[in-house]
PDB file of C-alpha atoms in Angstrom:
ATOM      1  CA  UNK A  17    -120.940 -20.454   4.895  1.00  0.00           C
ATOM      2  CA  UNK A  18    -118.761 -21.354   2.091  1.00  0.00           C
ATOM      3  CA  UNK A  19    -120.648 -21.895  -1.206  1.00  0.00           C
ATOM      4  CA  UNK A  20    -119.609 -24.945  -1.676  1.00  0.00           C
ATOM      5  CA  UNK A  21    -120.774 -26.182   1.510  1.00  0.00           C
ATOM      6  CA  UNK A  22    -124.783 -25.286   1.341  1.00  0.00           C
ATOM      7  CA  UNK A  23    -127.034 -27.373   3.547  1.00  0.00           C
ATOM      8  CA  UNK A  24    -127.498 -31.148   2.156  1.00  0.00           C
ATOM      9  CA  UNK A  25    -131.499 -31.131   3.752  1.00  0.00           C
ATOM     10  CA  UNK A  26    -132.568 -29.134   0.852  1.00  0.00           C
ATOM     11  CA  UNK A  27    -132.730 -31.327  -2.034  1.00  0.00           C
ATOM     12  CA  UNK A  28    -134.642 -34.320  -1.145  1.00  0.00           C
ATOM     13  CA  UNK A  29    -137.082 -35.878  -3.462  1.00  0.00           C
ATOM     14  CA  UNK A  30    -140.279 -37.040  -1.985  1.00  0.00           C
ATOM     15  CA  UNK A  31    -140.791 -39.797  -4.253  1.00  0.00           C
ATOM     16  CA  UNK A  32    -137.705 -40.574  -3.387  1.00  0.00           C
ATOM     17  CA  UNK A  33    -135.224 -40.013  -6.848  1.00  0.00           C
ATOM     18  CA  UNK A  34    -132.273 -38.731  -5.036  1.00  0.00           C
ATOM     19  CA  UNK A  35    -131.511 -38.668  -1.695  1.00  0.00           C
ATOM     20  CA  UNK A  36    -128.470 -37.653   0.498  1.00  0.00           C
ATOM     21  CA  UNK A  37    -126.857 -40.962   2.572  1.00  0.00           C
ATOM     22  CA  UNK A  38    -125.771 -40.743   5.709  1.00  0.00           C
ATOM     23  CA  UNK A  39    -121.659 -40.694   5.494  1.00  0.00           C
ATOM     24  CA  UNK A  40    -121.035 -43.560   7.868  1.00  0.00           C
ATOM     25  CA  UNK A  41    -123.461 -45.756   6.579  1.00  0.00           C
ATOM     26  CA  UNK A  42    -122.430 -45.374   3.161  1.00  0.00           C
ATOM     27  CA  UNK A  43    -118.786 -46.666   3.920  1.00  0.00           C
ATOM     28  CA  UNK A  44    -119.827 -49.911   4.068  1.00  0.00           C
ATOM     29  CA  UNK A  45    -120.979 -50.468   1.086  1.00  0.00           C
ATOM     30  CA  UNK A  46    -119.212 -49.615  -2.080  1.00  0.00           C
ATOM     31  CA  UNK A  47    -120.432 -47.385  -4.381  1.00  0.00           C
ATOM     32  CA  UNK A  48    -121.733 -48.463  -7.824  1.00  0.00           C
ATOM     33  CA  UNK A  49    -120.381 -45.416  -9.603  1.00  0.00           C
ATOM     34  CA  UNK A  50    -117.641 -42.798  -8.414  1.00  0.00           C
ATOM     35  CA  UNK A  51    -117.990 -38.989 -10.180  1.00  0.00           C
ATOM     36  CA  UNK A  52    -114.831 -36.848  -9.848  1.00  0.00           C
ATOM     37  CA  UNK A  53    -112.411 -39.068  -8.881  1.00  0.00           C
ATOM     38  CA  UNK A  54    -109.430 -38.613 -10.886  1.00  0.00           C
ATOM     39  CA  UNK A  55    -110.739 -41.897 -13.648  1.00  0.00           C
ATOM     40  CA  UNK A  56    -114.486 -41.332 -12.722  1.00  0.00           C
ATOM     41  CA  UNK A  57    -114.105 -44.824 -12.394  1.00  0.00           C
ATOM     42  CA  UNK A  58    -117.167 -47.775 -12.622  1.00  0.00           C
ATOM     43  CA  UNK A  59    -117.169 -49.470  -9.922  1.00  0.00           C
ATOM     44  CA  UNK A  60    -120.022 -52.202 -10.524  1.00  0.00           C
ATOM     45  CA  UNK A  61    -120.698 -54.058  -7.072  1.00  0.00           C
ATOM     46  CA  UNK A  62    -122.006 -57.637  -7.448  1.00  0.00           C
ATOM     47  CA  UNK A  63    -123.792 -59.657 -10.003  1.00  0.00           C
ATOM     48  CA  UNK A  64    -126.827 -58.970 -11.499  1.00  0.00           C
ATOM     49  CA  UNK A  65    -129.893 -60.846 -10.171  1.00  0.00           C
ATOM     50  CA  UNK A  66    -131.128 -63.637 -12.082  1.00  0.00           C
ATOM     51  CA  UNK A  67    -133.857 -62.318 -13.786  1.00  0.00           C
ATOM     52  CA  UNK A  68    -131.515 -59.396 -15.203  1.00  0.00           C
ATOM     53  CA  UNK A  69    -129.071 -59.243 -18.003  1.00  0.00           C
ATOM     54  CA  UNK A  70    -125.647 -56.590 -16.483  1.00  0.00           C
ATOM     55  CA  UNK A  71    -123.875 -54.796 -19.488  1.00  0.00           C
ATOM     56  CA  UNK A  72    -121.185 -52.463 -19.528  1.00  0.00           C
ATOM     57  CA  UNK A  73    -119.550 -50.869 -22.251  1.00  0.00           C
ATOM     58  CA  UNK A  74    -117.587 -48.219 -22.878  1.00  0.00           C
ATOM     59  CA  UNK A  75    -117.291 -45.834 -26.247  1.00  0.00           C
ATOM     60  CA  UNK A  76    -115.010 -42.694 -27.192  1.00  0.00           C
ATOM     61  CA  UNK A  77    -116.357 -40.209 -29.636  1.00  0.00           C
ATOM     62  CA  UNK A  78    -114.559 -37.605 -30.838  1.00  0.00           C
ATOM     63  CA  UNK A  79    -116.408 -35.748 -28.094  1.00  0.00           C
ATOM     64  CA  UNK A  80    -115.782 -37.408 -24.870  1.00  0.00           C
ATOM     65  CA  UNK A  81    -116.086 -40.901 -23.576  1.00  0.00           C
ATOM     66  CA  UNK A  82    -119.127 -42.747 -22.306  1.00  0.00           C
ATOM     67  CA  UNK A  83    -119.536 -45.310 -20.470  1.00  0.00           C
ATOM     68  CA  UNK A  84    -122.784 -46.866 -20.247  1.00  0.00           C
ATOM     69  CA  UNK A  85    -124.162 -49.720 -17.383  1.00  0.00           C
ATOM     70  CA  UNK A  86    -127.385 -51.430 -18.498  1.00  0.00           C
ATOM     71  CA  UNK A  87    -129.320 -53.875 -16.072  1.00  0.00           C
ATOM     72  CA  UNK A  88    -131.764 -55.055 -18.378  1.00  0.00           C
ATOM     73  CA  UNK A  89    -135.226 -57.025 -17.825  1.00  0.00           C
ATOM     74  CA  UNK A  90    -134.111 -61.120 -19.102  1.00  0.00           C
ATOM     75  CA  UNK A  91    -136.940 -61.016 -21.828  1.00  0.00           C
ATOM     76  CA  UNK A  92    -135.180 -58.580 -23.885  1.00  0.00           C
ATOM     77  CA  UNK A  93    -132.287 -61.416 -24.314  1.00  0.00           C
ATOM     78  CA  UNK A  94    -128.706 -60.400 -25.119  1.00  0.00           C
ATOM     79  CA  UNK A  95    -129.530 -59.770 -28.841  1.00  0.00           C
ATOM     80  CA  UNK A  96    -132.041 -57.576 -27.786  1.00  0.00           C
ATOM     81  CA  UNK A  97    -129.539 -55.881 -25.332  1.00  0.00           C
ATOM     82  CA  UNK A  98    -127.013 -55.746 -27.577  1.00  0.00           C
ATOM     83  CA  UNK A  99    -129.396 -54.154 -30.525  1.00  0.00           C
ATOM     84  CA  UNK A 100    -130.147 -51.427 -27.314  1.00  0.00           C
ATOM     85  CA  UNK A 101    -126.917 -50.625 -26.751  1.00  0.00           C
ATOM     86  CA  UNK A 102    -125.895 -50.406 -30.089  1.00  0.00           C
ATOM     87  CA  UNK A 103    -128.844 -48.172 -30.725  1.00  0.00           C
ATOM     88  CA  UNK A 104    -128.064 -45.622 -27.834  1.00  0.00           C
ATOM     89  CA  UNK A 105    -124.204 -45.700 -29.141  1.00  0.00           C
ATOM     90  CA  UNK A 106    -125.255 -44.526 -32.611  1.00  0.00           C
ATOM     91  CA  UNK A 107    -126.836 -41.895 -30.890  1.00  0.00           C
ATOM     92  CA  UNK A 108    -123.900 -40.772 -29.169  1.00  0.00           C
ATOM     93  CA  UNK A 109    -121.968 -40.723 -32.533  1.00  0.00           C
ATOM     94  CA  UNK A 110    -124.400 -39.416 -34.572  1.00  0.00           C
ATOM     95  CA  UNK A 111    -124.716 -36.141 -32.243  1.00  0.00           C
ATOM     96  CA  UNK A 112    -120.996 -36.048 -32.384  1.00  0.00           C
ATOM     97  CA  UNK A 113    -121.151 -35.815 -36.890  1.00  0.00           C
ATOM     98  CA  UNK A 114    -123.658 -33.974 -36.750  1.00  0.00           C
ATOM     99  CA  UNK A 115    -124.163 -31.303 -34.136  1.00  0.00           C
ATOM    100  CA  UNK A 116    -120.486 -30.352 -33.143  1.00  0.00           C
ATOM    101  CA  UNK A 117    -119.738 -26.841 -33.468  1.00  0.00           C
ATOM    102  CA  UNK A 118    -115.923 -28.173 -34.271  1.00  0.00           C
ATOM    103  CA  UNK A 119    -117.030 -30.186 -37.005  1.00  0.00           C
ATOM    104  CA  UNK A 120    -117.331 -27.955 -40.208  1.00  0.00           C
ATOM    105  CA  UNK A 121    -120.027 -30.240 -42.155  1.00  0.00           C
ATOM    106  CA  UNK A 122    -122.141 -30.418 -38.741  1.00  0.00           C
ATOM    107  CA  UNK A 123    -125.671 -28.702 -39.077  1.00  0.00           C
ATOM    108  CA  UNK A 124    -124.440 -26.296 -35.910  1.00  0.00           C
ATOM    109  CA  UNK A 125    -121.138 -25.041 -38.301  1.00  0.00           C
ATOM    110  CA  UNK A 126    -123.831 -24.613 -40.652  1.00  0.00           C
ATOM    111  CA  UNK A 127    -126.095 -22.173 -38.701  1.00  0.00           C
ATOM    112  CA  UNK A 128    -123.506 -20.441 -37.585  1.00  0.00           C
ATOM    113  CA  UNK A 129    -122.642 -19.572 -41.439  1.00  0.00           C
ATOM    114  CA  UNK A 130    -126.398 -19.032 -42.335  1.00  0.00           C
ATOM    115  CA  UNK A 131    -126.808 -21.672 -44.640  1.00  0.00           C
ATOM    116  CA  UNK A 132    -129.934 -23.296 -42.697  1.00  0.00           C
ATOM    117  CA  UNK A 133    -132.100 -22.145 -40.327  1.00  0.00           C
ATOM    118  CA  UNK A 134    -132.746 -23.322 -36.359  1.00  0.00           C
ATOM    119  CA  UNK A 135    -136.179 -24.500 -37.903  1.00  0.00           C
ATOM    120  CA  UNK A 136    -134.682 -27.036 -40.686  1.00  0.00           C
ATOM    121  CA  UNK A 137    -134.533 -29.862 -38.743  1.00  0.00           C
ATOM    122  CA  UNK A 138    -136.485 -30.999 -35.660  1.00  0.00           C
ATOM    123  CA  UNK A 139    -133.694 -32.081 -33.245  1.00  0.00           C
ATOM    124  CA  UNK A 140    -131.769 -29.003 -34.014  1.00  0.00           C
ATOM    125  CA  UNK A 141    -134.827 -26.840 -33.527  1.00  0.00           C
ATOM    126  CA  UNK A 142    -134.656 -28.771 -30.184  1.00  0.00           C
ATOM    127  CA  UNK A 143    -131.525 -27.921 -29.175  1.00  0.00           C
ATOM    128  CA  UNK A 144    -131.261 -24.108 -30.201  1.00  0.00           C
ATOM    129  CA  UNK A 145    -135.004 -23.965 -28.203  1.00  0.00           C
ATOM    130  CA  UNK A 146    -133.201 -25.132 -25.242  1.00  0.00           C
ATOM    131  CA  UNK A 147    -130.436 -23.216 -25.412  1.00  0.00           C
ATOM    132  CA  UNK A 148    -132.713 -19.726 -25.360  1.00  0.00           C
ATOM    133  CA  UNK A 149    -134.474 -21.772 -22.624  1.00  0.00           C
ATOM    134  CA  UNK A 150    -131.511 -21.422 -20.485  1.00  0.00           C
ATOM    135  CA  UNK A 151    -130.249 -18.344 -21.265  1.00  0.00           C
ATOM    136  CA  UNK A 152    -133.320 -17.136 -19.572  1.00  0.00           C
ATOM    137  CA  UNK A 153    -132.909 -19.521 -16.943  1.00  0.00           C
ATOM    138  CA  UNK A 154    -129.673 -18.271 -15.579  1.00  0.00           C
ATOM    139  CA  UNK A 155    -129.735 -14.196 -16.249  1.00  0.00           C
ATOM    140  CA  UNK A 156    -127.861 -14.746 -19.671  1.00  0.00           C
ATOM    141  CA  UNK A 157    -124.964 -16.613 -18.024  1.00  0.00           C
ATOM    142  CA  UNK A 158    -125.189 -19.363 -20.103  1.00  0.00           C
ATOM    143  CA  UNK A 159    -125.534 -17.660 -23.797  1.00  0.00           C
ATOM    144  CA  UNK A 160    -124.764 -20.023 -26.664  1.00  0.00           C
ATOM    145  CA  UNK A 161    -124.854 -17.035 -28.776  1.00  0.00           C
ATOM    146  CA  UNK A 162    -121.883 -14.987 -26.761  1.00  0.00           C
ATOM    147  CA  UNK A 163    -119.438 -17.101 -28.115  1.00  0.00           C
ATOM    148  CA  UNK A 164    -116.822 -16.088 -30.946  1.00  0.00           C
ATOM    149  CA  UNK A 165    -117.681 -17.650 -34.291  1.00  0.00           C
ATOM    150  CA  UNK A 166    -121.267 -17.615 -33.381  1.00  0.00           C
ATOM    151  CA  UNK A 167    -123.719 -20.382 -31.620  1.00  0.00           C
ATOM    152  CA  UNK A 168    -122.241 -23.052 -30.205  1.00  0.00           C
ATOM    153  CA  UNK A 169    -123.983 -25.035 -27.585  1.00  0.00           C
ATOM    154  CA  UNK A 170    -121.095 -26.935 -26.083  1.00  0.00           C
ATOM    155  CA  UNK A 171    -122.305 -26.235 -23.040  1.00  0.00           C
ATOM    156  CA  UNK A 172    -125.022 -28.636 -22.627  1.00  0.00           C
ATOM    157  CA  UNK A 173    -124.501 -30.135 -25.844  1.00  0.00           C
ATOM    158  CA  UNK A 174    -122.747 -33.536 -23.797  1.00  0.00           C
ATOM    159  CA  UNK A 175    -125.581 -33.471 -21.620  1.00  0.00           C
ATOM    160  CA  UNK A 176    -127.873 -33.217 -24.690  1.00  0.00           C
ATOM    161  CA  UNK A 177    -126.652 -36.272 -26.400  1.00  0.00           C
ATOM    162  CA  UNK A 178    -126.574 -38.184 -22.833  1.00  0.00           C
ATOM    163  CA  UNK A 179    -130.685 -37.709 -22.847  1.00  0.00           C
ATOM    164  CA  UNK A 180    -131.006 -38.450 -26.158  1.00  0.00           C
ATOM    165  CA  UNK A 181    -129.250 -42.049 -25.974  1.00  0.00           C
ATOM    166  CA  UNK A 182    -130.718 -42.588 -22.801  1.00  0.00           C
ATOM    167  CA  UNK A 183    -134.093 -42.051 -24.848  1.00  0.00           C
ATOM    168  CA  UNK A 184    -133.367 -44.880 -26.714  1.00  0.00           C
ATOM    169  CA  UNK A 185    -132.728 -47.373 -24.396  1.00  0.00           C
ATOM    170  CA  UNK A 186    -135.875 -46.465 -23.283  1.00  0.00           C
ATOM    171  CA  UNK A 187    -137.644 -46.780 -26.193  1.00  0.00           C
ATOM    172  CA  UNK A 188    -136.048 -50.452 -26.327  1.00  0.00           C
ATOM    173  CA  UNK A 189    -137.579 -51.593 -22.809  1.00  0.00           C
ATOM    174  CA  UNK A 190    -134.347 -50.615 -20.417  1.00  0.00           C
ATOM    175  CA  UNK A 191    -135.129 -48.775 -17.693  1.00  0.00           C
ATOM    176  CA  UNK A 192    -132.467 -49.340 -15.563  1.00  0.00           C
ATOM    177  CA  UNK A 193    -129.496 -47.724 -16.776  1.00  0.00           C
ATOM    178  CA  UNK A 194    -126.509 -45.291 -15.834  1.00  0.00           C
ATOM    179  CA  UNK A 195    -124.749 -42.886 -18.340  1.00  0.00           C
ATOM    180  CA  UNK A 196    -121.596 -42.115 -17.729  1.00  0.00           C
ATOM    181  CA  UNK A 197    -119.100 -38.627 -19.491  1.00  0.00           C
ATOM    182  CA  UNK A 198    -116.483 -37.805 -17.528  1.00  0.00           C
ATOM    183  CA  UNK A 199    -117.742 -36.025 -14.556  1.00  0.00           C
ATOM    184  CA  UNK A 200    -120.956 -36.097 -15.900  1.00  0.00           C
ATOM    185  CA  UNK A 201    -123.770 -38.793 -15.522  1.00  0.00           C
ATOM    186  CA  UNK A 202    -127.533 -40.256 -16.047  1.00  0.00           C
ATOM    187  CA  UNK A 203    -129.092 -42.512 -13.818  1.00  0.00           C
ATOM    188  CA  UNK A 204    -132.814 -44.623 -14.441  1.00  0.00           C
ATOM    189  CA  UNK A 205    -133.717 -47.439 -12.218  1.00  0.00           C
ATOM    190  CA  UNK A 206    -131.940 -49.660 -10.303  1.00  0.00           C
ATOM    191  CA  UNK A 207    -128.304 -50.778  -9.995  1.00  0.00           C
ATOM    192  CA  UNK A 208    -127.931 -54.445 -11.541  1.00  0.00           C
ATOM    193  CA  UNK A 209    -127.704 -55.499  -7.656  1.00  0.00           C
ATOM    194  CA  UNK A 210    -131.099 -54.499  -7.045  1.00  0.00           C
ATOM    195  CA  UNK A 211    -131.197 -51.316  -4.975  1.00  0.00           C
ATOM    196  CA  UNK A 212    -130.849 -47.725  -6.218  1.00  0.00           C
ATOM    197  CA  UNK A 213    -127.240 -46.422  -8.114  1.00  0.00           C
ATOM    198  CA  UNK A 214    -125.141 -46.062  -5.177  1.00  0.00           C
ATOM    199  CA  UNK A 215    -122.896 -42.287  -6.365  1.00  0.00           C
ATOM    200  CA  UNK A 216    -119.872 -41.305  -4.617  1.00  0.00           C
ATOM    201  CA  UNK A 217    -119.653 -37.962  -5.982  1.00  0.00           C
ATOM    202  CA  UNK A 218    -115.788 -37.035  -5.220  1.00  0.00           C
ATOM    203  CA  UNK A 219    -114.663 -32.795  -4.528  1.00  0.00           C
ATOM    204  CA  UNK A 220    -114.140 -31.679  -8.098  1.00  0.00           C
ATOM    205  CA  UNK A 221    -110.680 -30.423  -6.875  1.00  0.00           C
ATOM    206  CA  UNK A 222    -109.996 -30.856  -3.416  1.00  0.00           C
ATOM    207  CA  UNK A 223    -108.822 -34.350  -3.251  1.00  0.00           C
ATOM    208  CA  UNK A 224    -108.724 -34.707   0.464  1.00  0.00           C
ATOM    209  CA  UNK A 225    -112.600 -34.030   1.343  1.00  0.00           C
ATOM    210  CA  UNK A 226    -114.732 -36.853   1.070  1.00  0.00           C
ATOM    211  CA  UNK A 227    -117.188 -37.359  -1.316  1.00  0.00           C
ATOM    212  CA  UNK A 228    -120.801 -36.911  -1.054  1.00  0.00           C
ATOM    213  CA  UNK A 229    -122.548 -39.829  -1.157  1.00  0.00           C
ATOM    214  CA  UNK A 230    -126.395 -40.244  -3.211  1.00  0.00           C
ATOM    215  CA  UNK A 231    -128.497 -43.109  -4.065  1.00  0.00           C
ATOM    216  CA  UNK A 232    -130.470 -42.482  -7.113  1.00  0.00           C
ATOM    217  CA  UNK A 233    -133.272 -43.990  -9.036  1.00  0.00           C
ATOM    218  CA  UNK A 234    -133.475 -40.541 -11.769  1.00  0.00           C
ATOM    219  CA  UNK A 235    -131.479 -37.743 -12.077  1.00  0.00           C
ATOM    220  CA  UNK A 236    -128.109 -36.201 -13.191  1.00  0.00           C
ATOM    221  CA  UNK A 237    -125.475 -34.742 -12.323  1.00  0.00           C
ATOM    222  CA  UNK A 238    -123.318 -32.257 -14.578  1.00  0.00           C
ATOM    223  CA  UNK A 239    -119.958 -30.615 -13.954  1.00  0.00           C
ATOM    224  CA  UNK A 240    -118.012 -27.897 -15.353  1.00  0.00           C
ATOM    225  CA  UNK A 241    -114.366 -26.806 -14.708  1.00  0.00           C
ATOM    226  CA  UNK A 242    -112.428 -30.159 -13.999  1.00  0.00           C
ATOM    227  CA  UNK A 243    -111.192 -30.306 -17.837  1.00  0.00           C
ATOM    228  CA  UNK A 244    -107.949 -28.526 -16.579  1.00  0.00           C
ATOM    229  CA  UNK A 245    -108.403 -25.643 -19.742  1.00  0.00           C
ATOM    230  CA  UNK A 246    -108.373 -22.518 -17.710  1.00  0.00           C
ATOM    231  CA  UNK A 247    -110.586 -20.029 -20.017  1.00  0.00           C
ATOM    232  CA  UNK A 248    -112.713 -22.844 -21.687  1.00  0.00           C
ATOM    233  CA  UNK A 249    -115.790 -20.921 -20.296  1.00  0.00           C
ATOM    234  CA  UNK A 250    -116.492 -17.545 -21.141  1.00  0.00           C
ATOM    235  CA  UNK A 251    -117.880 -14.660 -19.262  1.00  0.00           C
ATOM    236  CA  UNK A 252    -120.986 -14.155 -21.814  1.00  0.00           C
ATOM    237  CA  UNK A 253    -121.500 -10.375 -20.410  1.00  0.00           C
ATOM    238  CA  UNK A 254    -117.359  -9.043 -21.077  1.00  0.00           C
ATOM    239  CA  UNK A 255    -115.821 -12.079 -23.823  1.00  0.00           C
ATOM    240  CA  UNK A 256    -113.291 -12.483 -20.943  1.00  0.00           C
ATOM    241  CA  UNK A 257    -112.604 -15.592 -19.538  1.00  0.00           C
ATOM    242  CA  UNK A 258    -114.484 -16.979 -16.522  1.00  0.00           C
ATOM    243  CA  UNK A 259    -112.121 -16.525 -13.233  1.00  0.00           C
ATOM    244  CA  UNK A 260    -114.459 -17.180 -10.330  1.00  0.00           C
ATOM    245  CA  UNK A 261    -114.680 -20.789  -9.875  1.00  0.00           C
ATOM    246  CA  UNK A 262    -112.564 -23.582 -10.147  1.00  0.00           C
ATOM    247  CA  UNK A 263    -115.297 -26.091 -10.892  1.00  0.00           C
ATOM    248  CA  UNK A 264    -119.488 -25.795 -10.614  1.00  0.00           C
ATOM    249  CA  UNK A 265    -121.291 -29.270 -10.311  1.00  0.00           C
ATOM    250  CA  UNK A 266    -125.214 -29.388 -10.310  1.00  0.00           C
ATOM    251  CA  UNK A 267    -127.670 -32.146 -10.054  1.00  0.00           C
ATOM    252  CA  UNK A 268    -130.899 -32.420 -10.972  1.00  0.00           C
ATOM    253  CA  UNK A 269    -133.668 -34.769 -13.351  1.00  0.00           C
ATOM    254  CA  UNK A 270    -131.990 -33.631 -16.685  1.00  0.00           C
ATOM    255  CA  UNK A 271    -128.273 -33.510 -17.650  1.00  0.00           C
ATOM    256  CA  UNK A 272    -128.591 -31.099 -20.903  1.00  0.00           C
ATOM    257  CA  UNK A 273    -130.221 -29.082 -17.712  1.00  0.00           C
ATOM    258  CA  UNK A 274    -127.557 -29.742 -15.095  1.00  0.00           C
ATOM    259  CA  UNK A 275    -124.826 -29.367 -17.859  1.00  0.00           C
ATOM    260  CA  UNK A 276    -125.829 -25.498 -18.947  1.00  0.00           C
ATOM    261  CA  UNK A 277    -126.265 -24.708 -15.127  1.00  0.00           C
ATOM    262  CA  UNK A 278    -123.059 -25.795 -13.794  1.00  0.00           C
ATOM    263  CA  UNK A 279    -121.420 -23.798 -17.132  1.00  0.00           C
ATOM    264  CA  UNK A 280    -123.584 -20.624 -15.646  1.00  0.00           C
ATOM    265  CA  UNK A 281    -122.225 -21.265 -12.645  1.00  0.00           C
ATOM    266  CA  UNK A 282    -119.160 -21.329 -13.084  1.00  0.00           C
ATOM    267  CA  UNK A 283    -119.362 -18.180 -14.838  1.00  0.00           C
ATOM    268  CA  UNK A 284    -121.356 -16.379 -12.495  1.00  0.00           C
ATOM    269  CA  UNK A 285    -119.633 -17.362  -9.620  1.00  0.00           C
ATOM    270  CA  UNK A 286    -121.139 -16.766  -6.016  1.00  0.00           C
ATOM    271  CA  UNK A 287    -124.247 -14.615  -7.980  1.00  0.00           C
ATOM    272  CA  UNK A 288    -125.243 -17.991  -9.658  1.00  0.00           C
ATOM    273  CA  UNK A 289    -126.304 -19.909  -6.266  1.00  0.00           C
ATOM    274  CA  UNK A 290    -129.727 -17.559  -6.265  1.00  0.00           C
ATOM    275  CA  UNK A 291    -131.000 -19.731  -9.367  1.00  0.00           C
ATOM    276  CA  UNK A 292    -131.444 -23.208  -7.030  1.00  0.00           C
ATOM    277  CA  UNK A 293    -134.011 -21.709  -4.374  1.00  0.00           C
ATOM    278  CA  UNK A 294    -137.597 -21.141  -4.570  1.00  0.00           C
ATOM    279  CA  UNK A 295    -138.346 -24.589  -5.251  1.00  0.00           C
ATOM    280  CA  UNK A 296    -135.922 -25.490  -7.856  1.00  0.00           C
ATOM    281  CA  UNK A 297    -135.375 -28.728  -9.112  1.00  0.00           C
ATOM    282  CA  UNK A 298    -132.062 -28.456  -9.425  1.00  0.00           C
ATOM    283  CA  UNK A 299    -128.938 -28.021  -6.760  1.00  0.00           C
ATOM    284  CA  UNK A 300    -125.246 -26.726  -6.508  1.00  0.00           C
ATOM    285  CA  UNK A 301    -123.641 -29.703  -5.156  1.00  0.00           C
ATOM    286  CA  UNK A 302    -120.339 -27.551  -5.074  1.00  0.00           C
ATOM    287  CA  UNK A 303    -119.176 -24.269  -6.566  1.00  0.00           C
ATOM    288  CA  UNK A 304    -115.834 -23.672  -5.560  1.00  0.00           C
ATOM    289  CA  UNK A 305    -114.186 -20.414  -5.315  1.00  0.00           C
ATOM    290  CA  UNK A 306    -110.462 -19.995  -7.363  1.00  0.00           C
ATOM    291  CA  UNK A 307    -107.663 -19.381  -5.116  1.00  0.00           C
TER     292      UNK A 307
END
């Protein structure tokens, strides 16, 4: 079996969050969202219902771009809304300022010159914390800390600031949302046409297979390798760069999560696949081997 072909059966949510759809059926209908298509294109299907408000909008940091779908509850009004969205968009910006290992000024440039401490403020405490969480997780494949100049958690930091925004809309009353970076992406709720997201999730670089198709109500799914940068991920155990994979995508309840496992992946290559069994809450959706 290839590994980027492992059996579909495995990961289904008894509650249900995710679950796979069968191919045929899913043709029919067209999918809310599309992931690794080449524009990871929106594709919103119908109005909202009438007790709903349907919002998209989309925002570049000097990050990535996000695109984010809200189908919010009517008694929030669009002010409301609007004050949500605006909130979860500062969010998204100020993790950009203020956490990117690019930035010199950012409180990550200034760990990595010892002139705080992981400990001197909360969110960054947060972040470092689950950075050594996951460089346990995956066998030291994902190491923040093997990285020339020092930490930088670029690897799930997208994923990171994805949770965090999503936070905030929860904290405003939406709970039925999708979060869209790239090839990345958080879903809550329901799709503004009443059903779960509908997710094509399209071969990160085989063009001609079709894409899997999900409906979800929670979860994430994170990608690495589809930036087109051969060497953007490092082997953490030689400094050399990864040469495995062409692309590692993962799914799973948390993107920060998903995001740090599909950069393990991708690194580890074949090795990686042993951290989804035993129960995991987390998949390889695909983990495709460099020609």
């Amino acid at each position: 079996m290839r590994i980027d072909e492992q059996p579909r059966h495995r990961w289904v949510d008894e509650q249900p969050r995710t679950r796979w759809v069968d191919q045929s059926a899913f043709a029919s209908r067209r999918p809310d969202l599309r992931l690794g298509a080449r524009s990871h294109r929106l594709d919103p299907a119908g109005g909202a219902a009438v007790d709903r408000i349907a919002v998209q909008h989309t925002v570049r940091t000097g990050a990535a771009e996000y695109s984010l779908l809200l189908n919010a509850p009517t008694w929030l009004g669009r002010r409301g809304v609007g004050e949500a969205l605006a909130d979860a968009v500062a969010e998204l910006r100020a993790v950009d300022l203020t956490y990117s290992p690019t930035r010199p000024d950012s409180l990550v440039s200034r760990l990595r010159r010892g002139e705080i401490s992981p400990e001197s403020y909360a969110p960054l405490t947060d972040l470092v914390d689950r950075c050594a969480a996951m460089r346990a997780a995956t066998d030291g494949w994902f190491d923040a800390w093997a990285v020339p100049g020092g930490f930088d958690p670029g690897g799930l930091l997208g994923g990171w600031a994805v949770e965090r925004a999503a936070a905030r809309l929860r904290a405003a009353g939406i709970h039925d949302y999708a979060v869209v970076a790239g090839a990345d992406l958080v879903v809550r709720g329901h799709a503004p046409h009443g059903g779960p997201w509908r997710v094509a999730v399209h071969h990160p670089t085989d063009r001609r297979r079709a894409p899997l198709a999900l409906e979800m109500t929670a979860g994430a799914v994170g990608t690495s390798g589809v930036t087109g940068r051969r060497g953007h991920v490092v082997d953490p155990h030689t400094g050399e760069p990864a040469d495995q994979l062409d692309a590692a995508t993962v799914i799973g309840p948390d993107l920060a999560v998903a995001d740090a496992y599909a950069t393990a992946l991708y690194a580890a290559g074949p090795a990686g696949l042993a951290w989804f069994r035993n129960g995991s809450d987390y998949r390889a959706l695909f983990a495709h081997r460099r020609r």
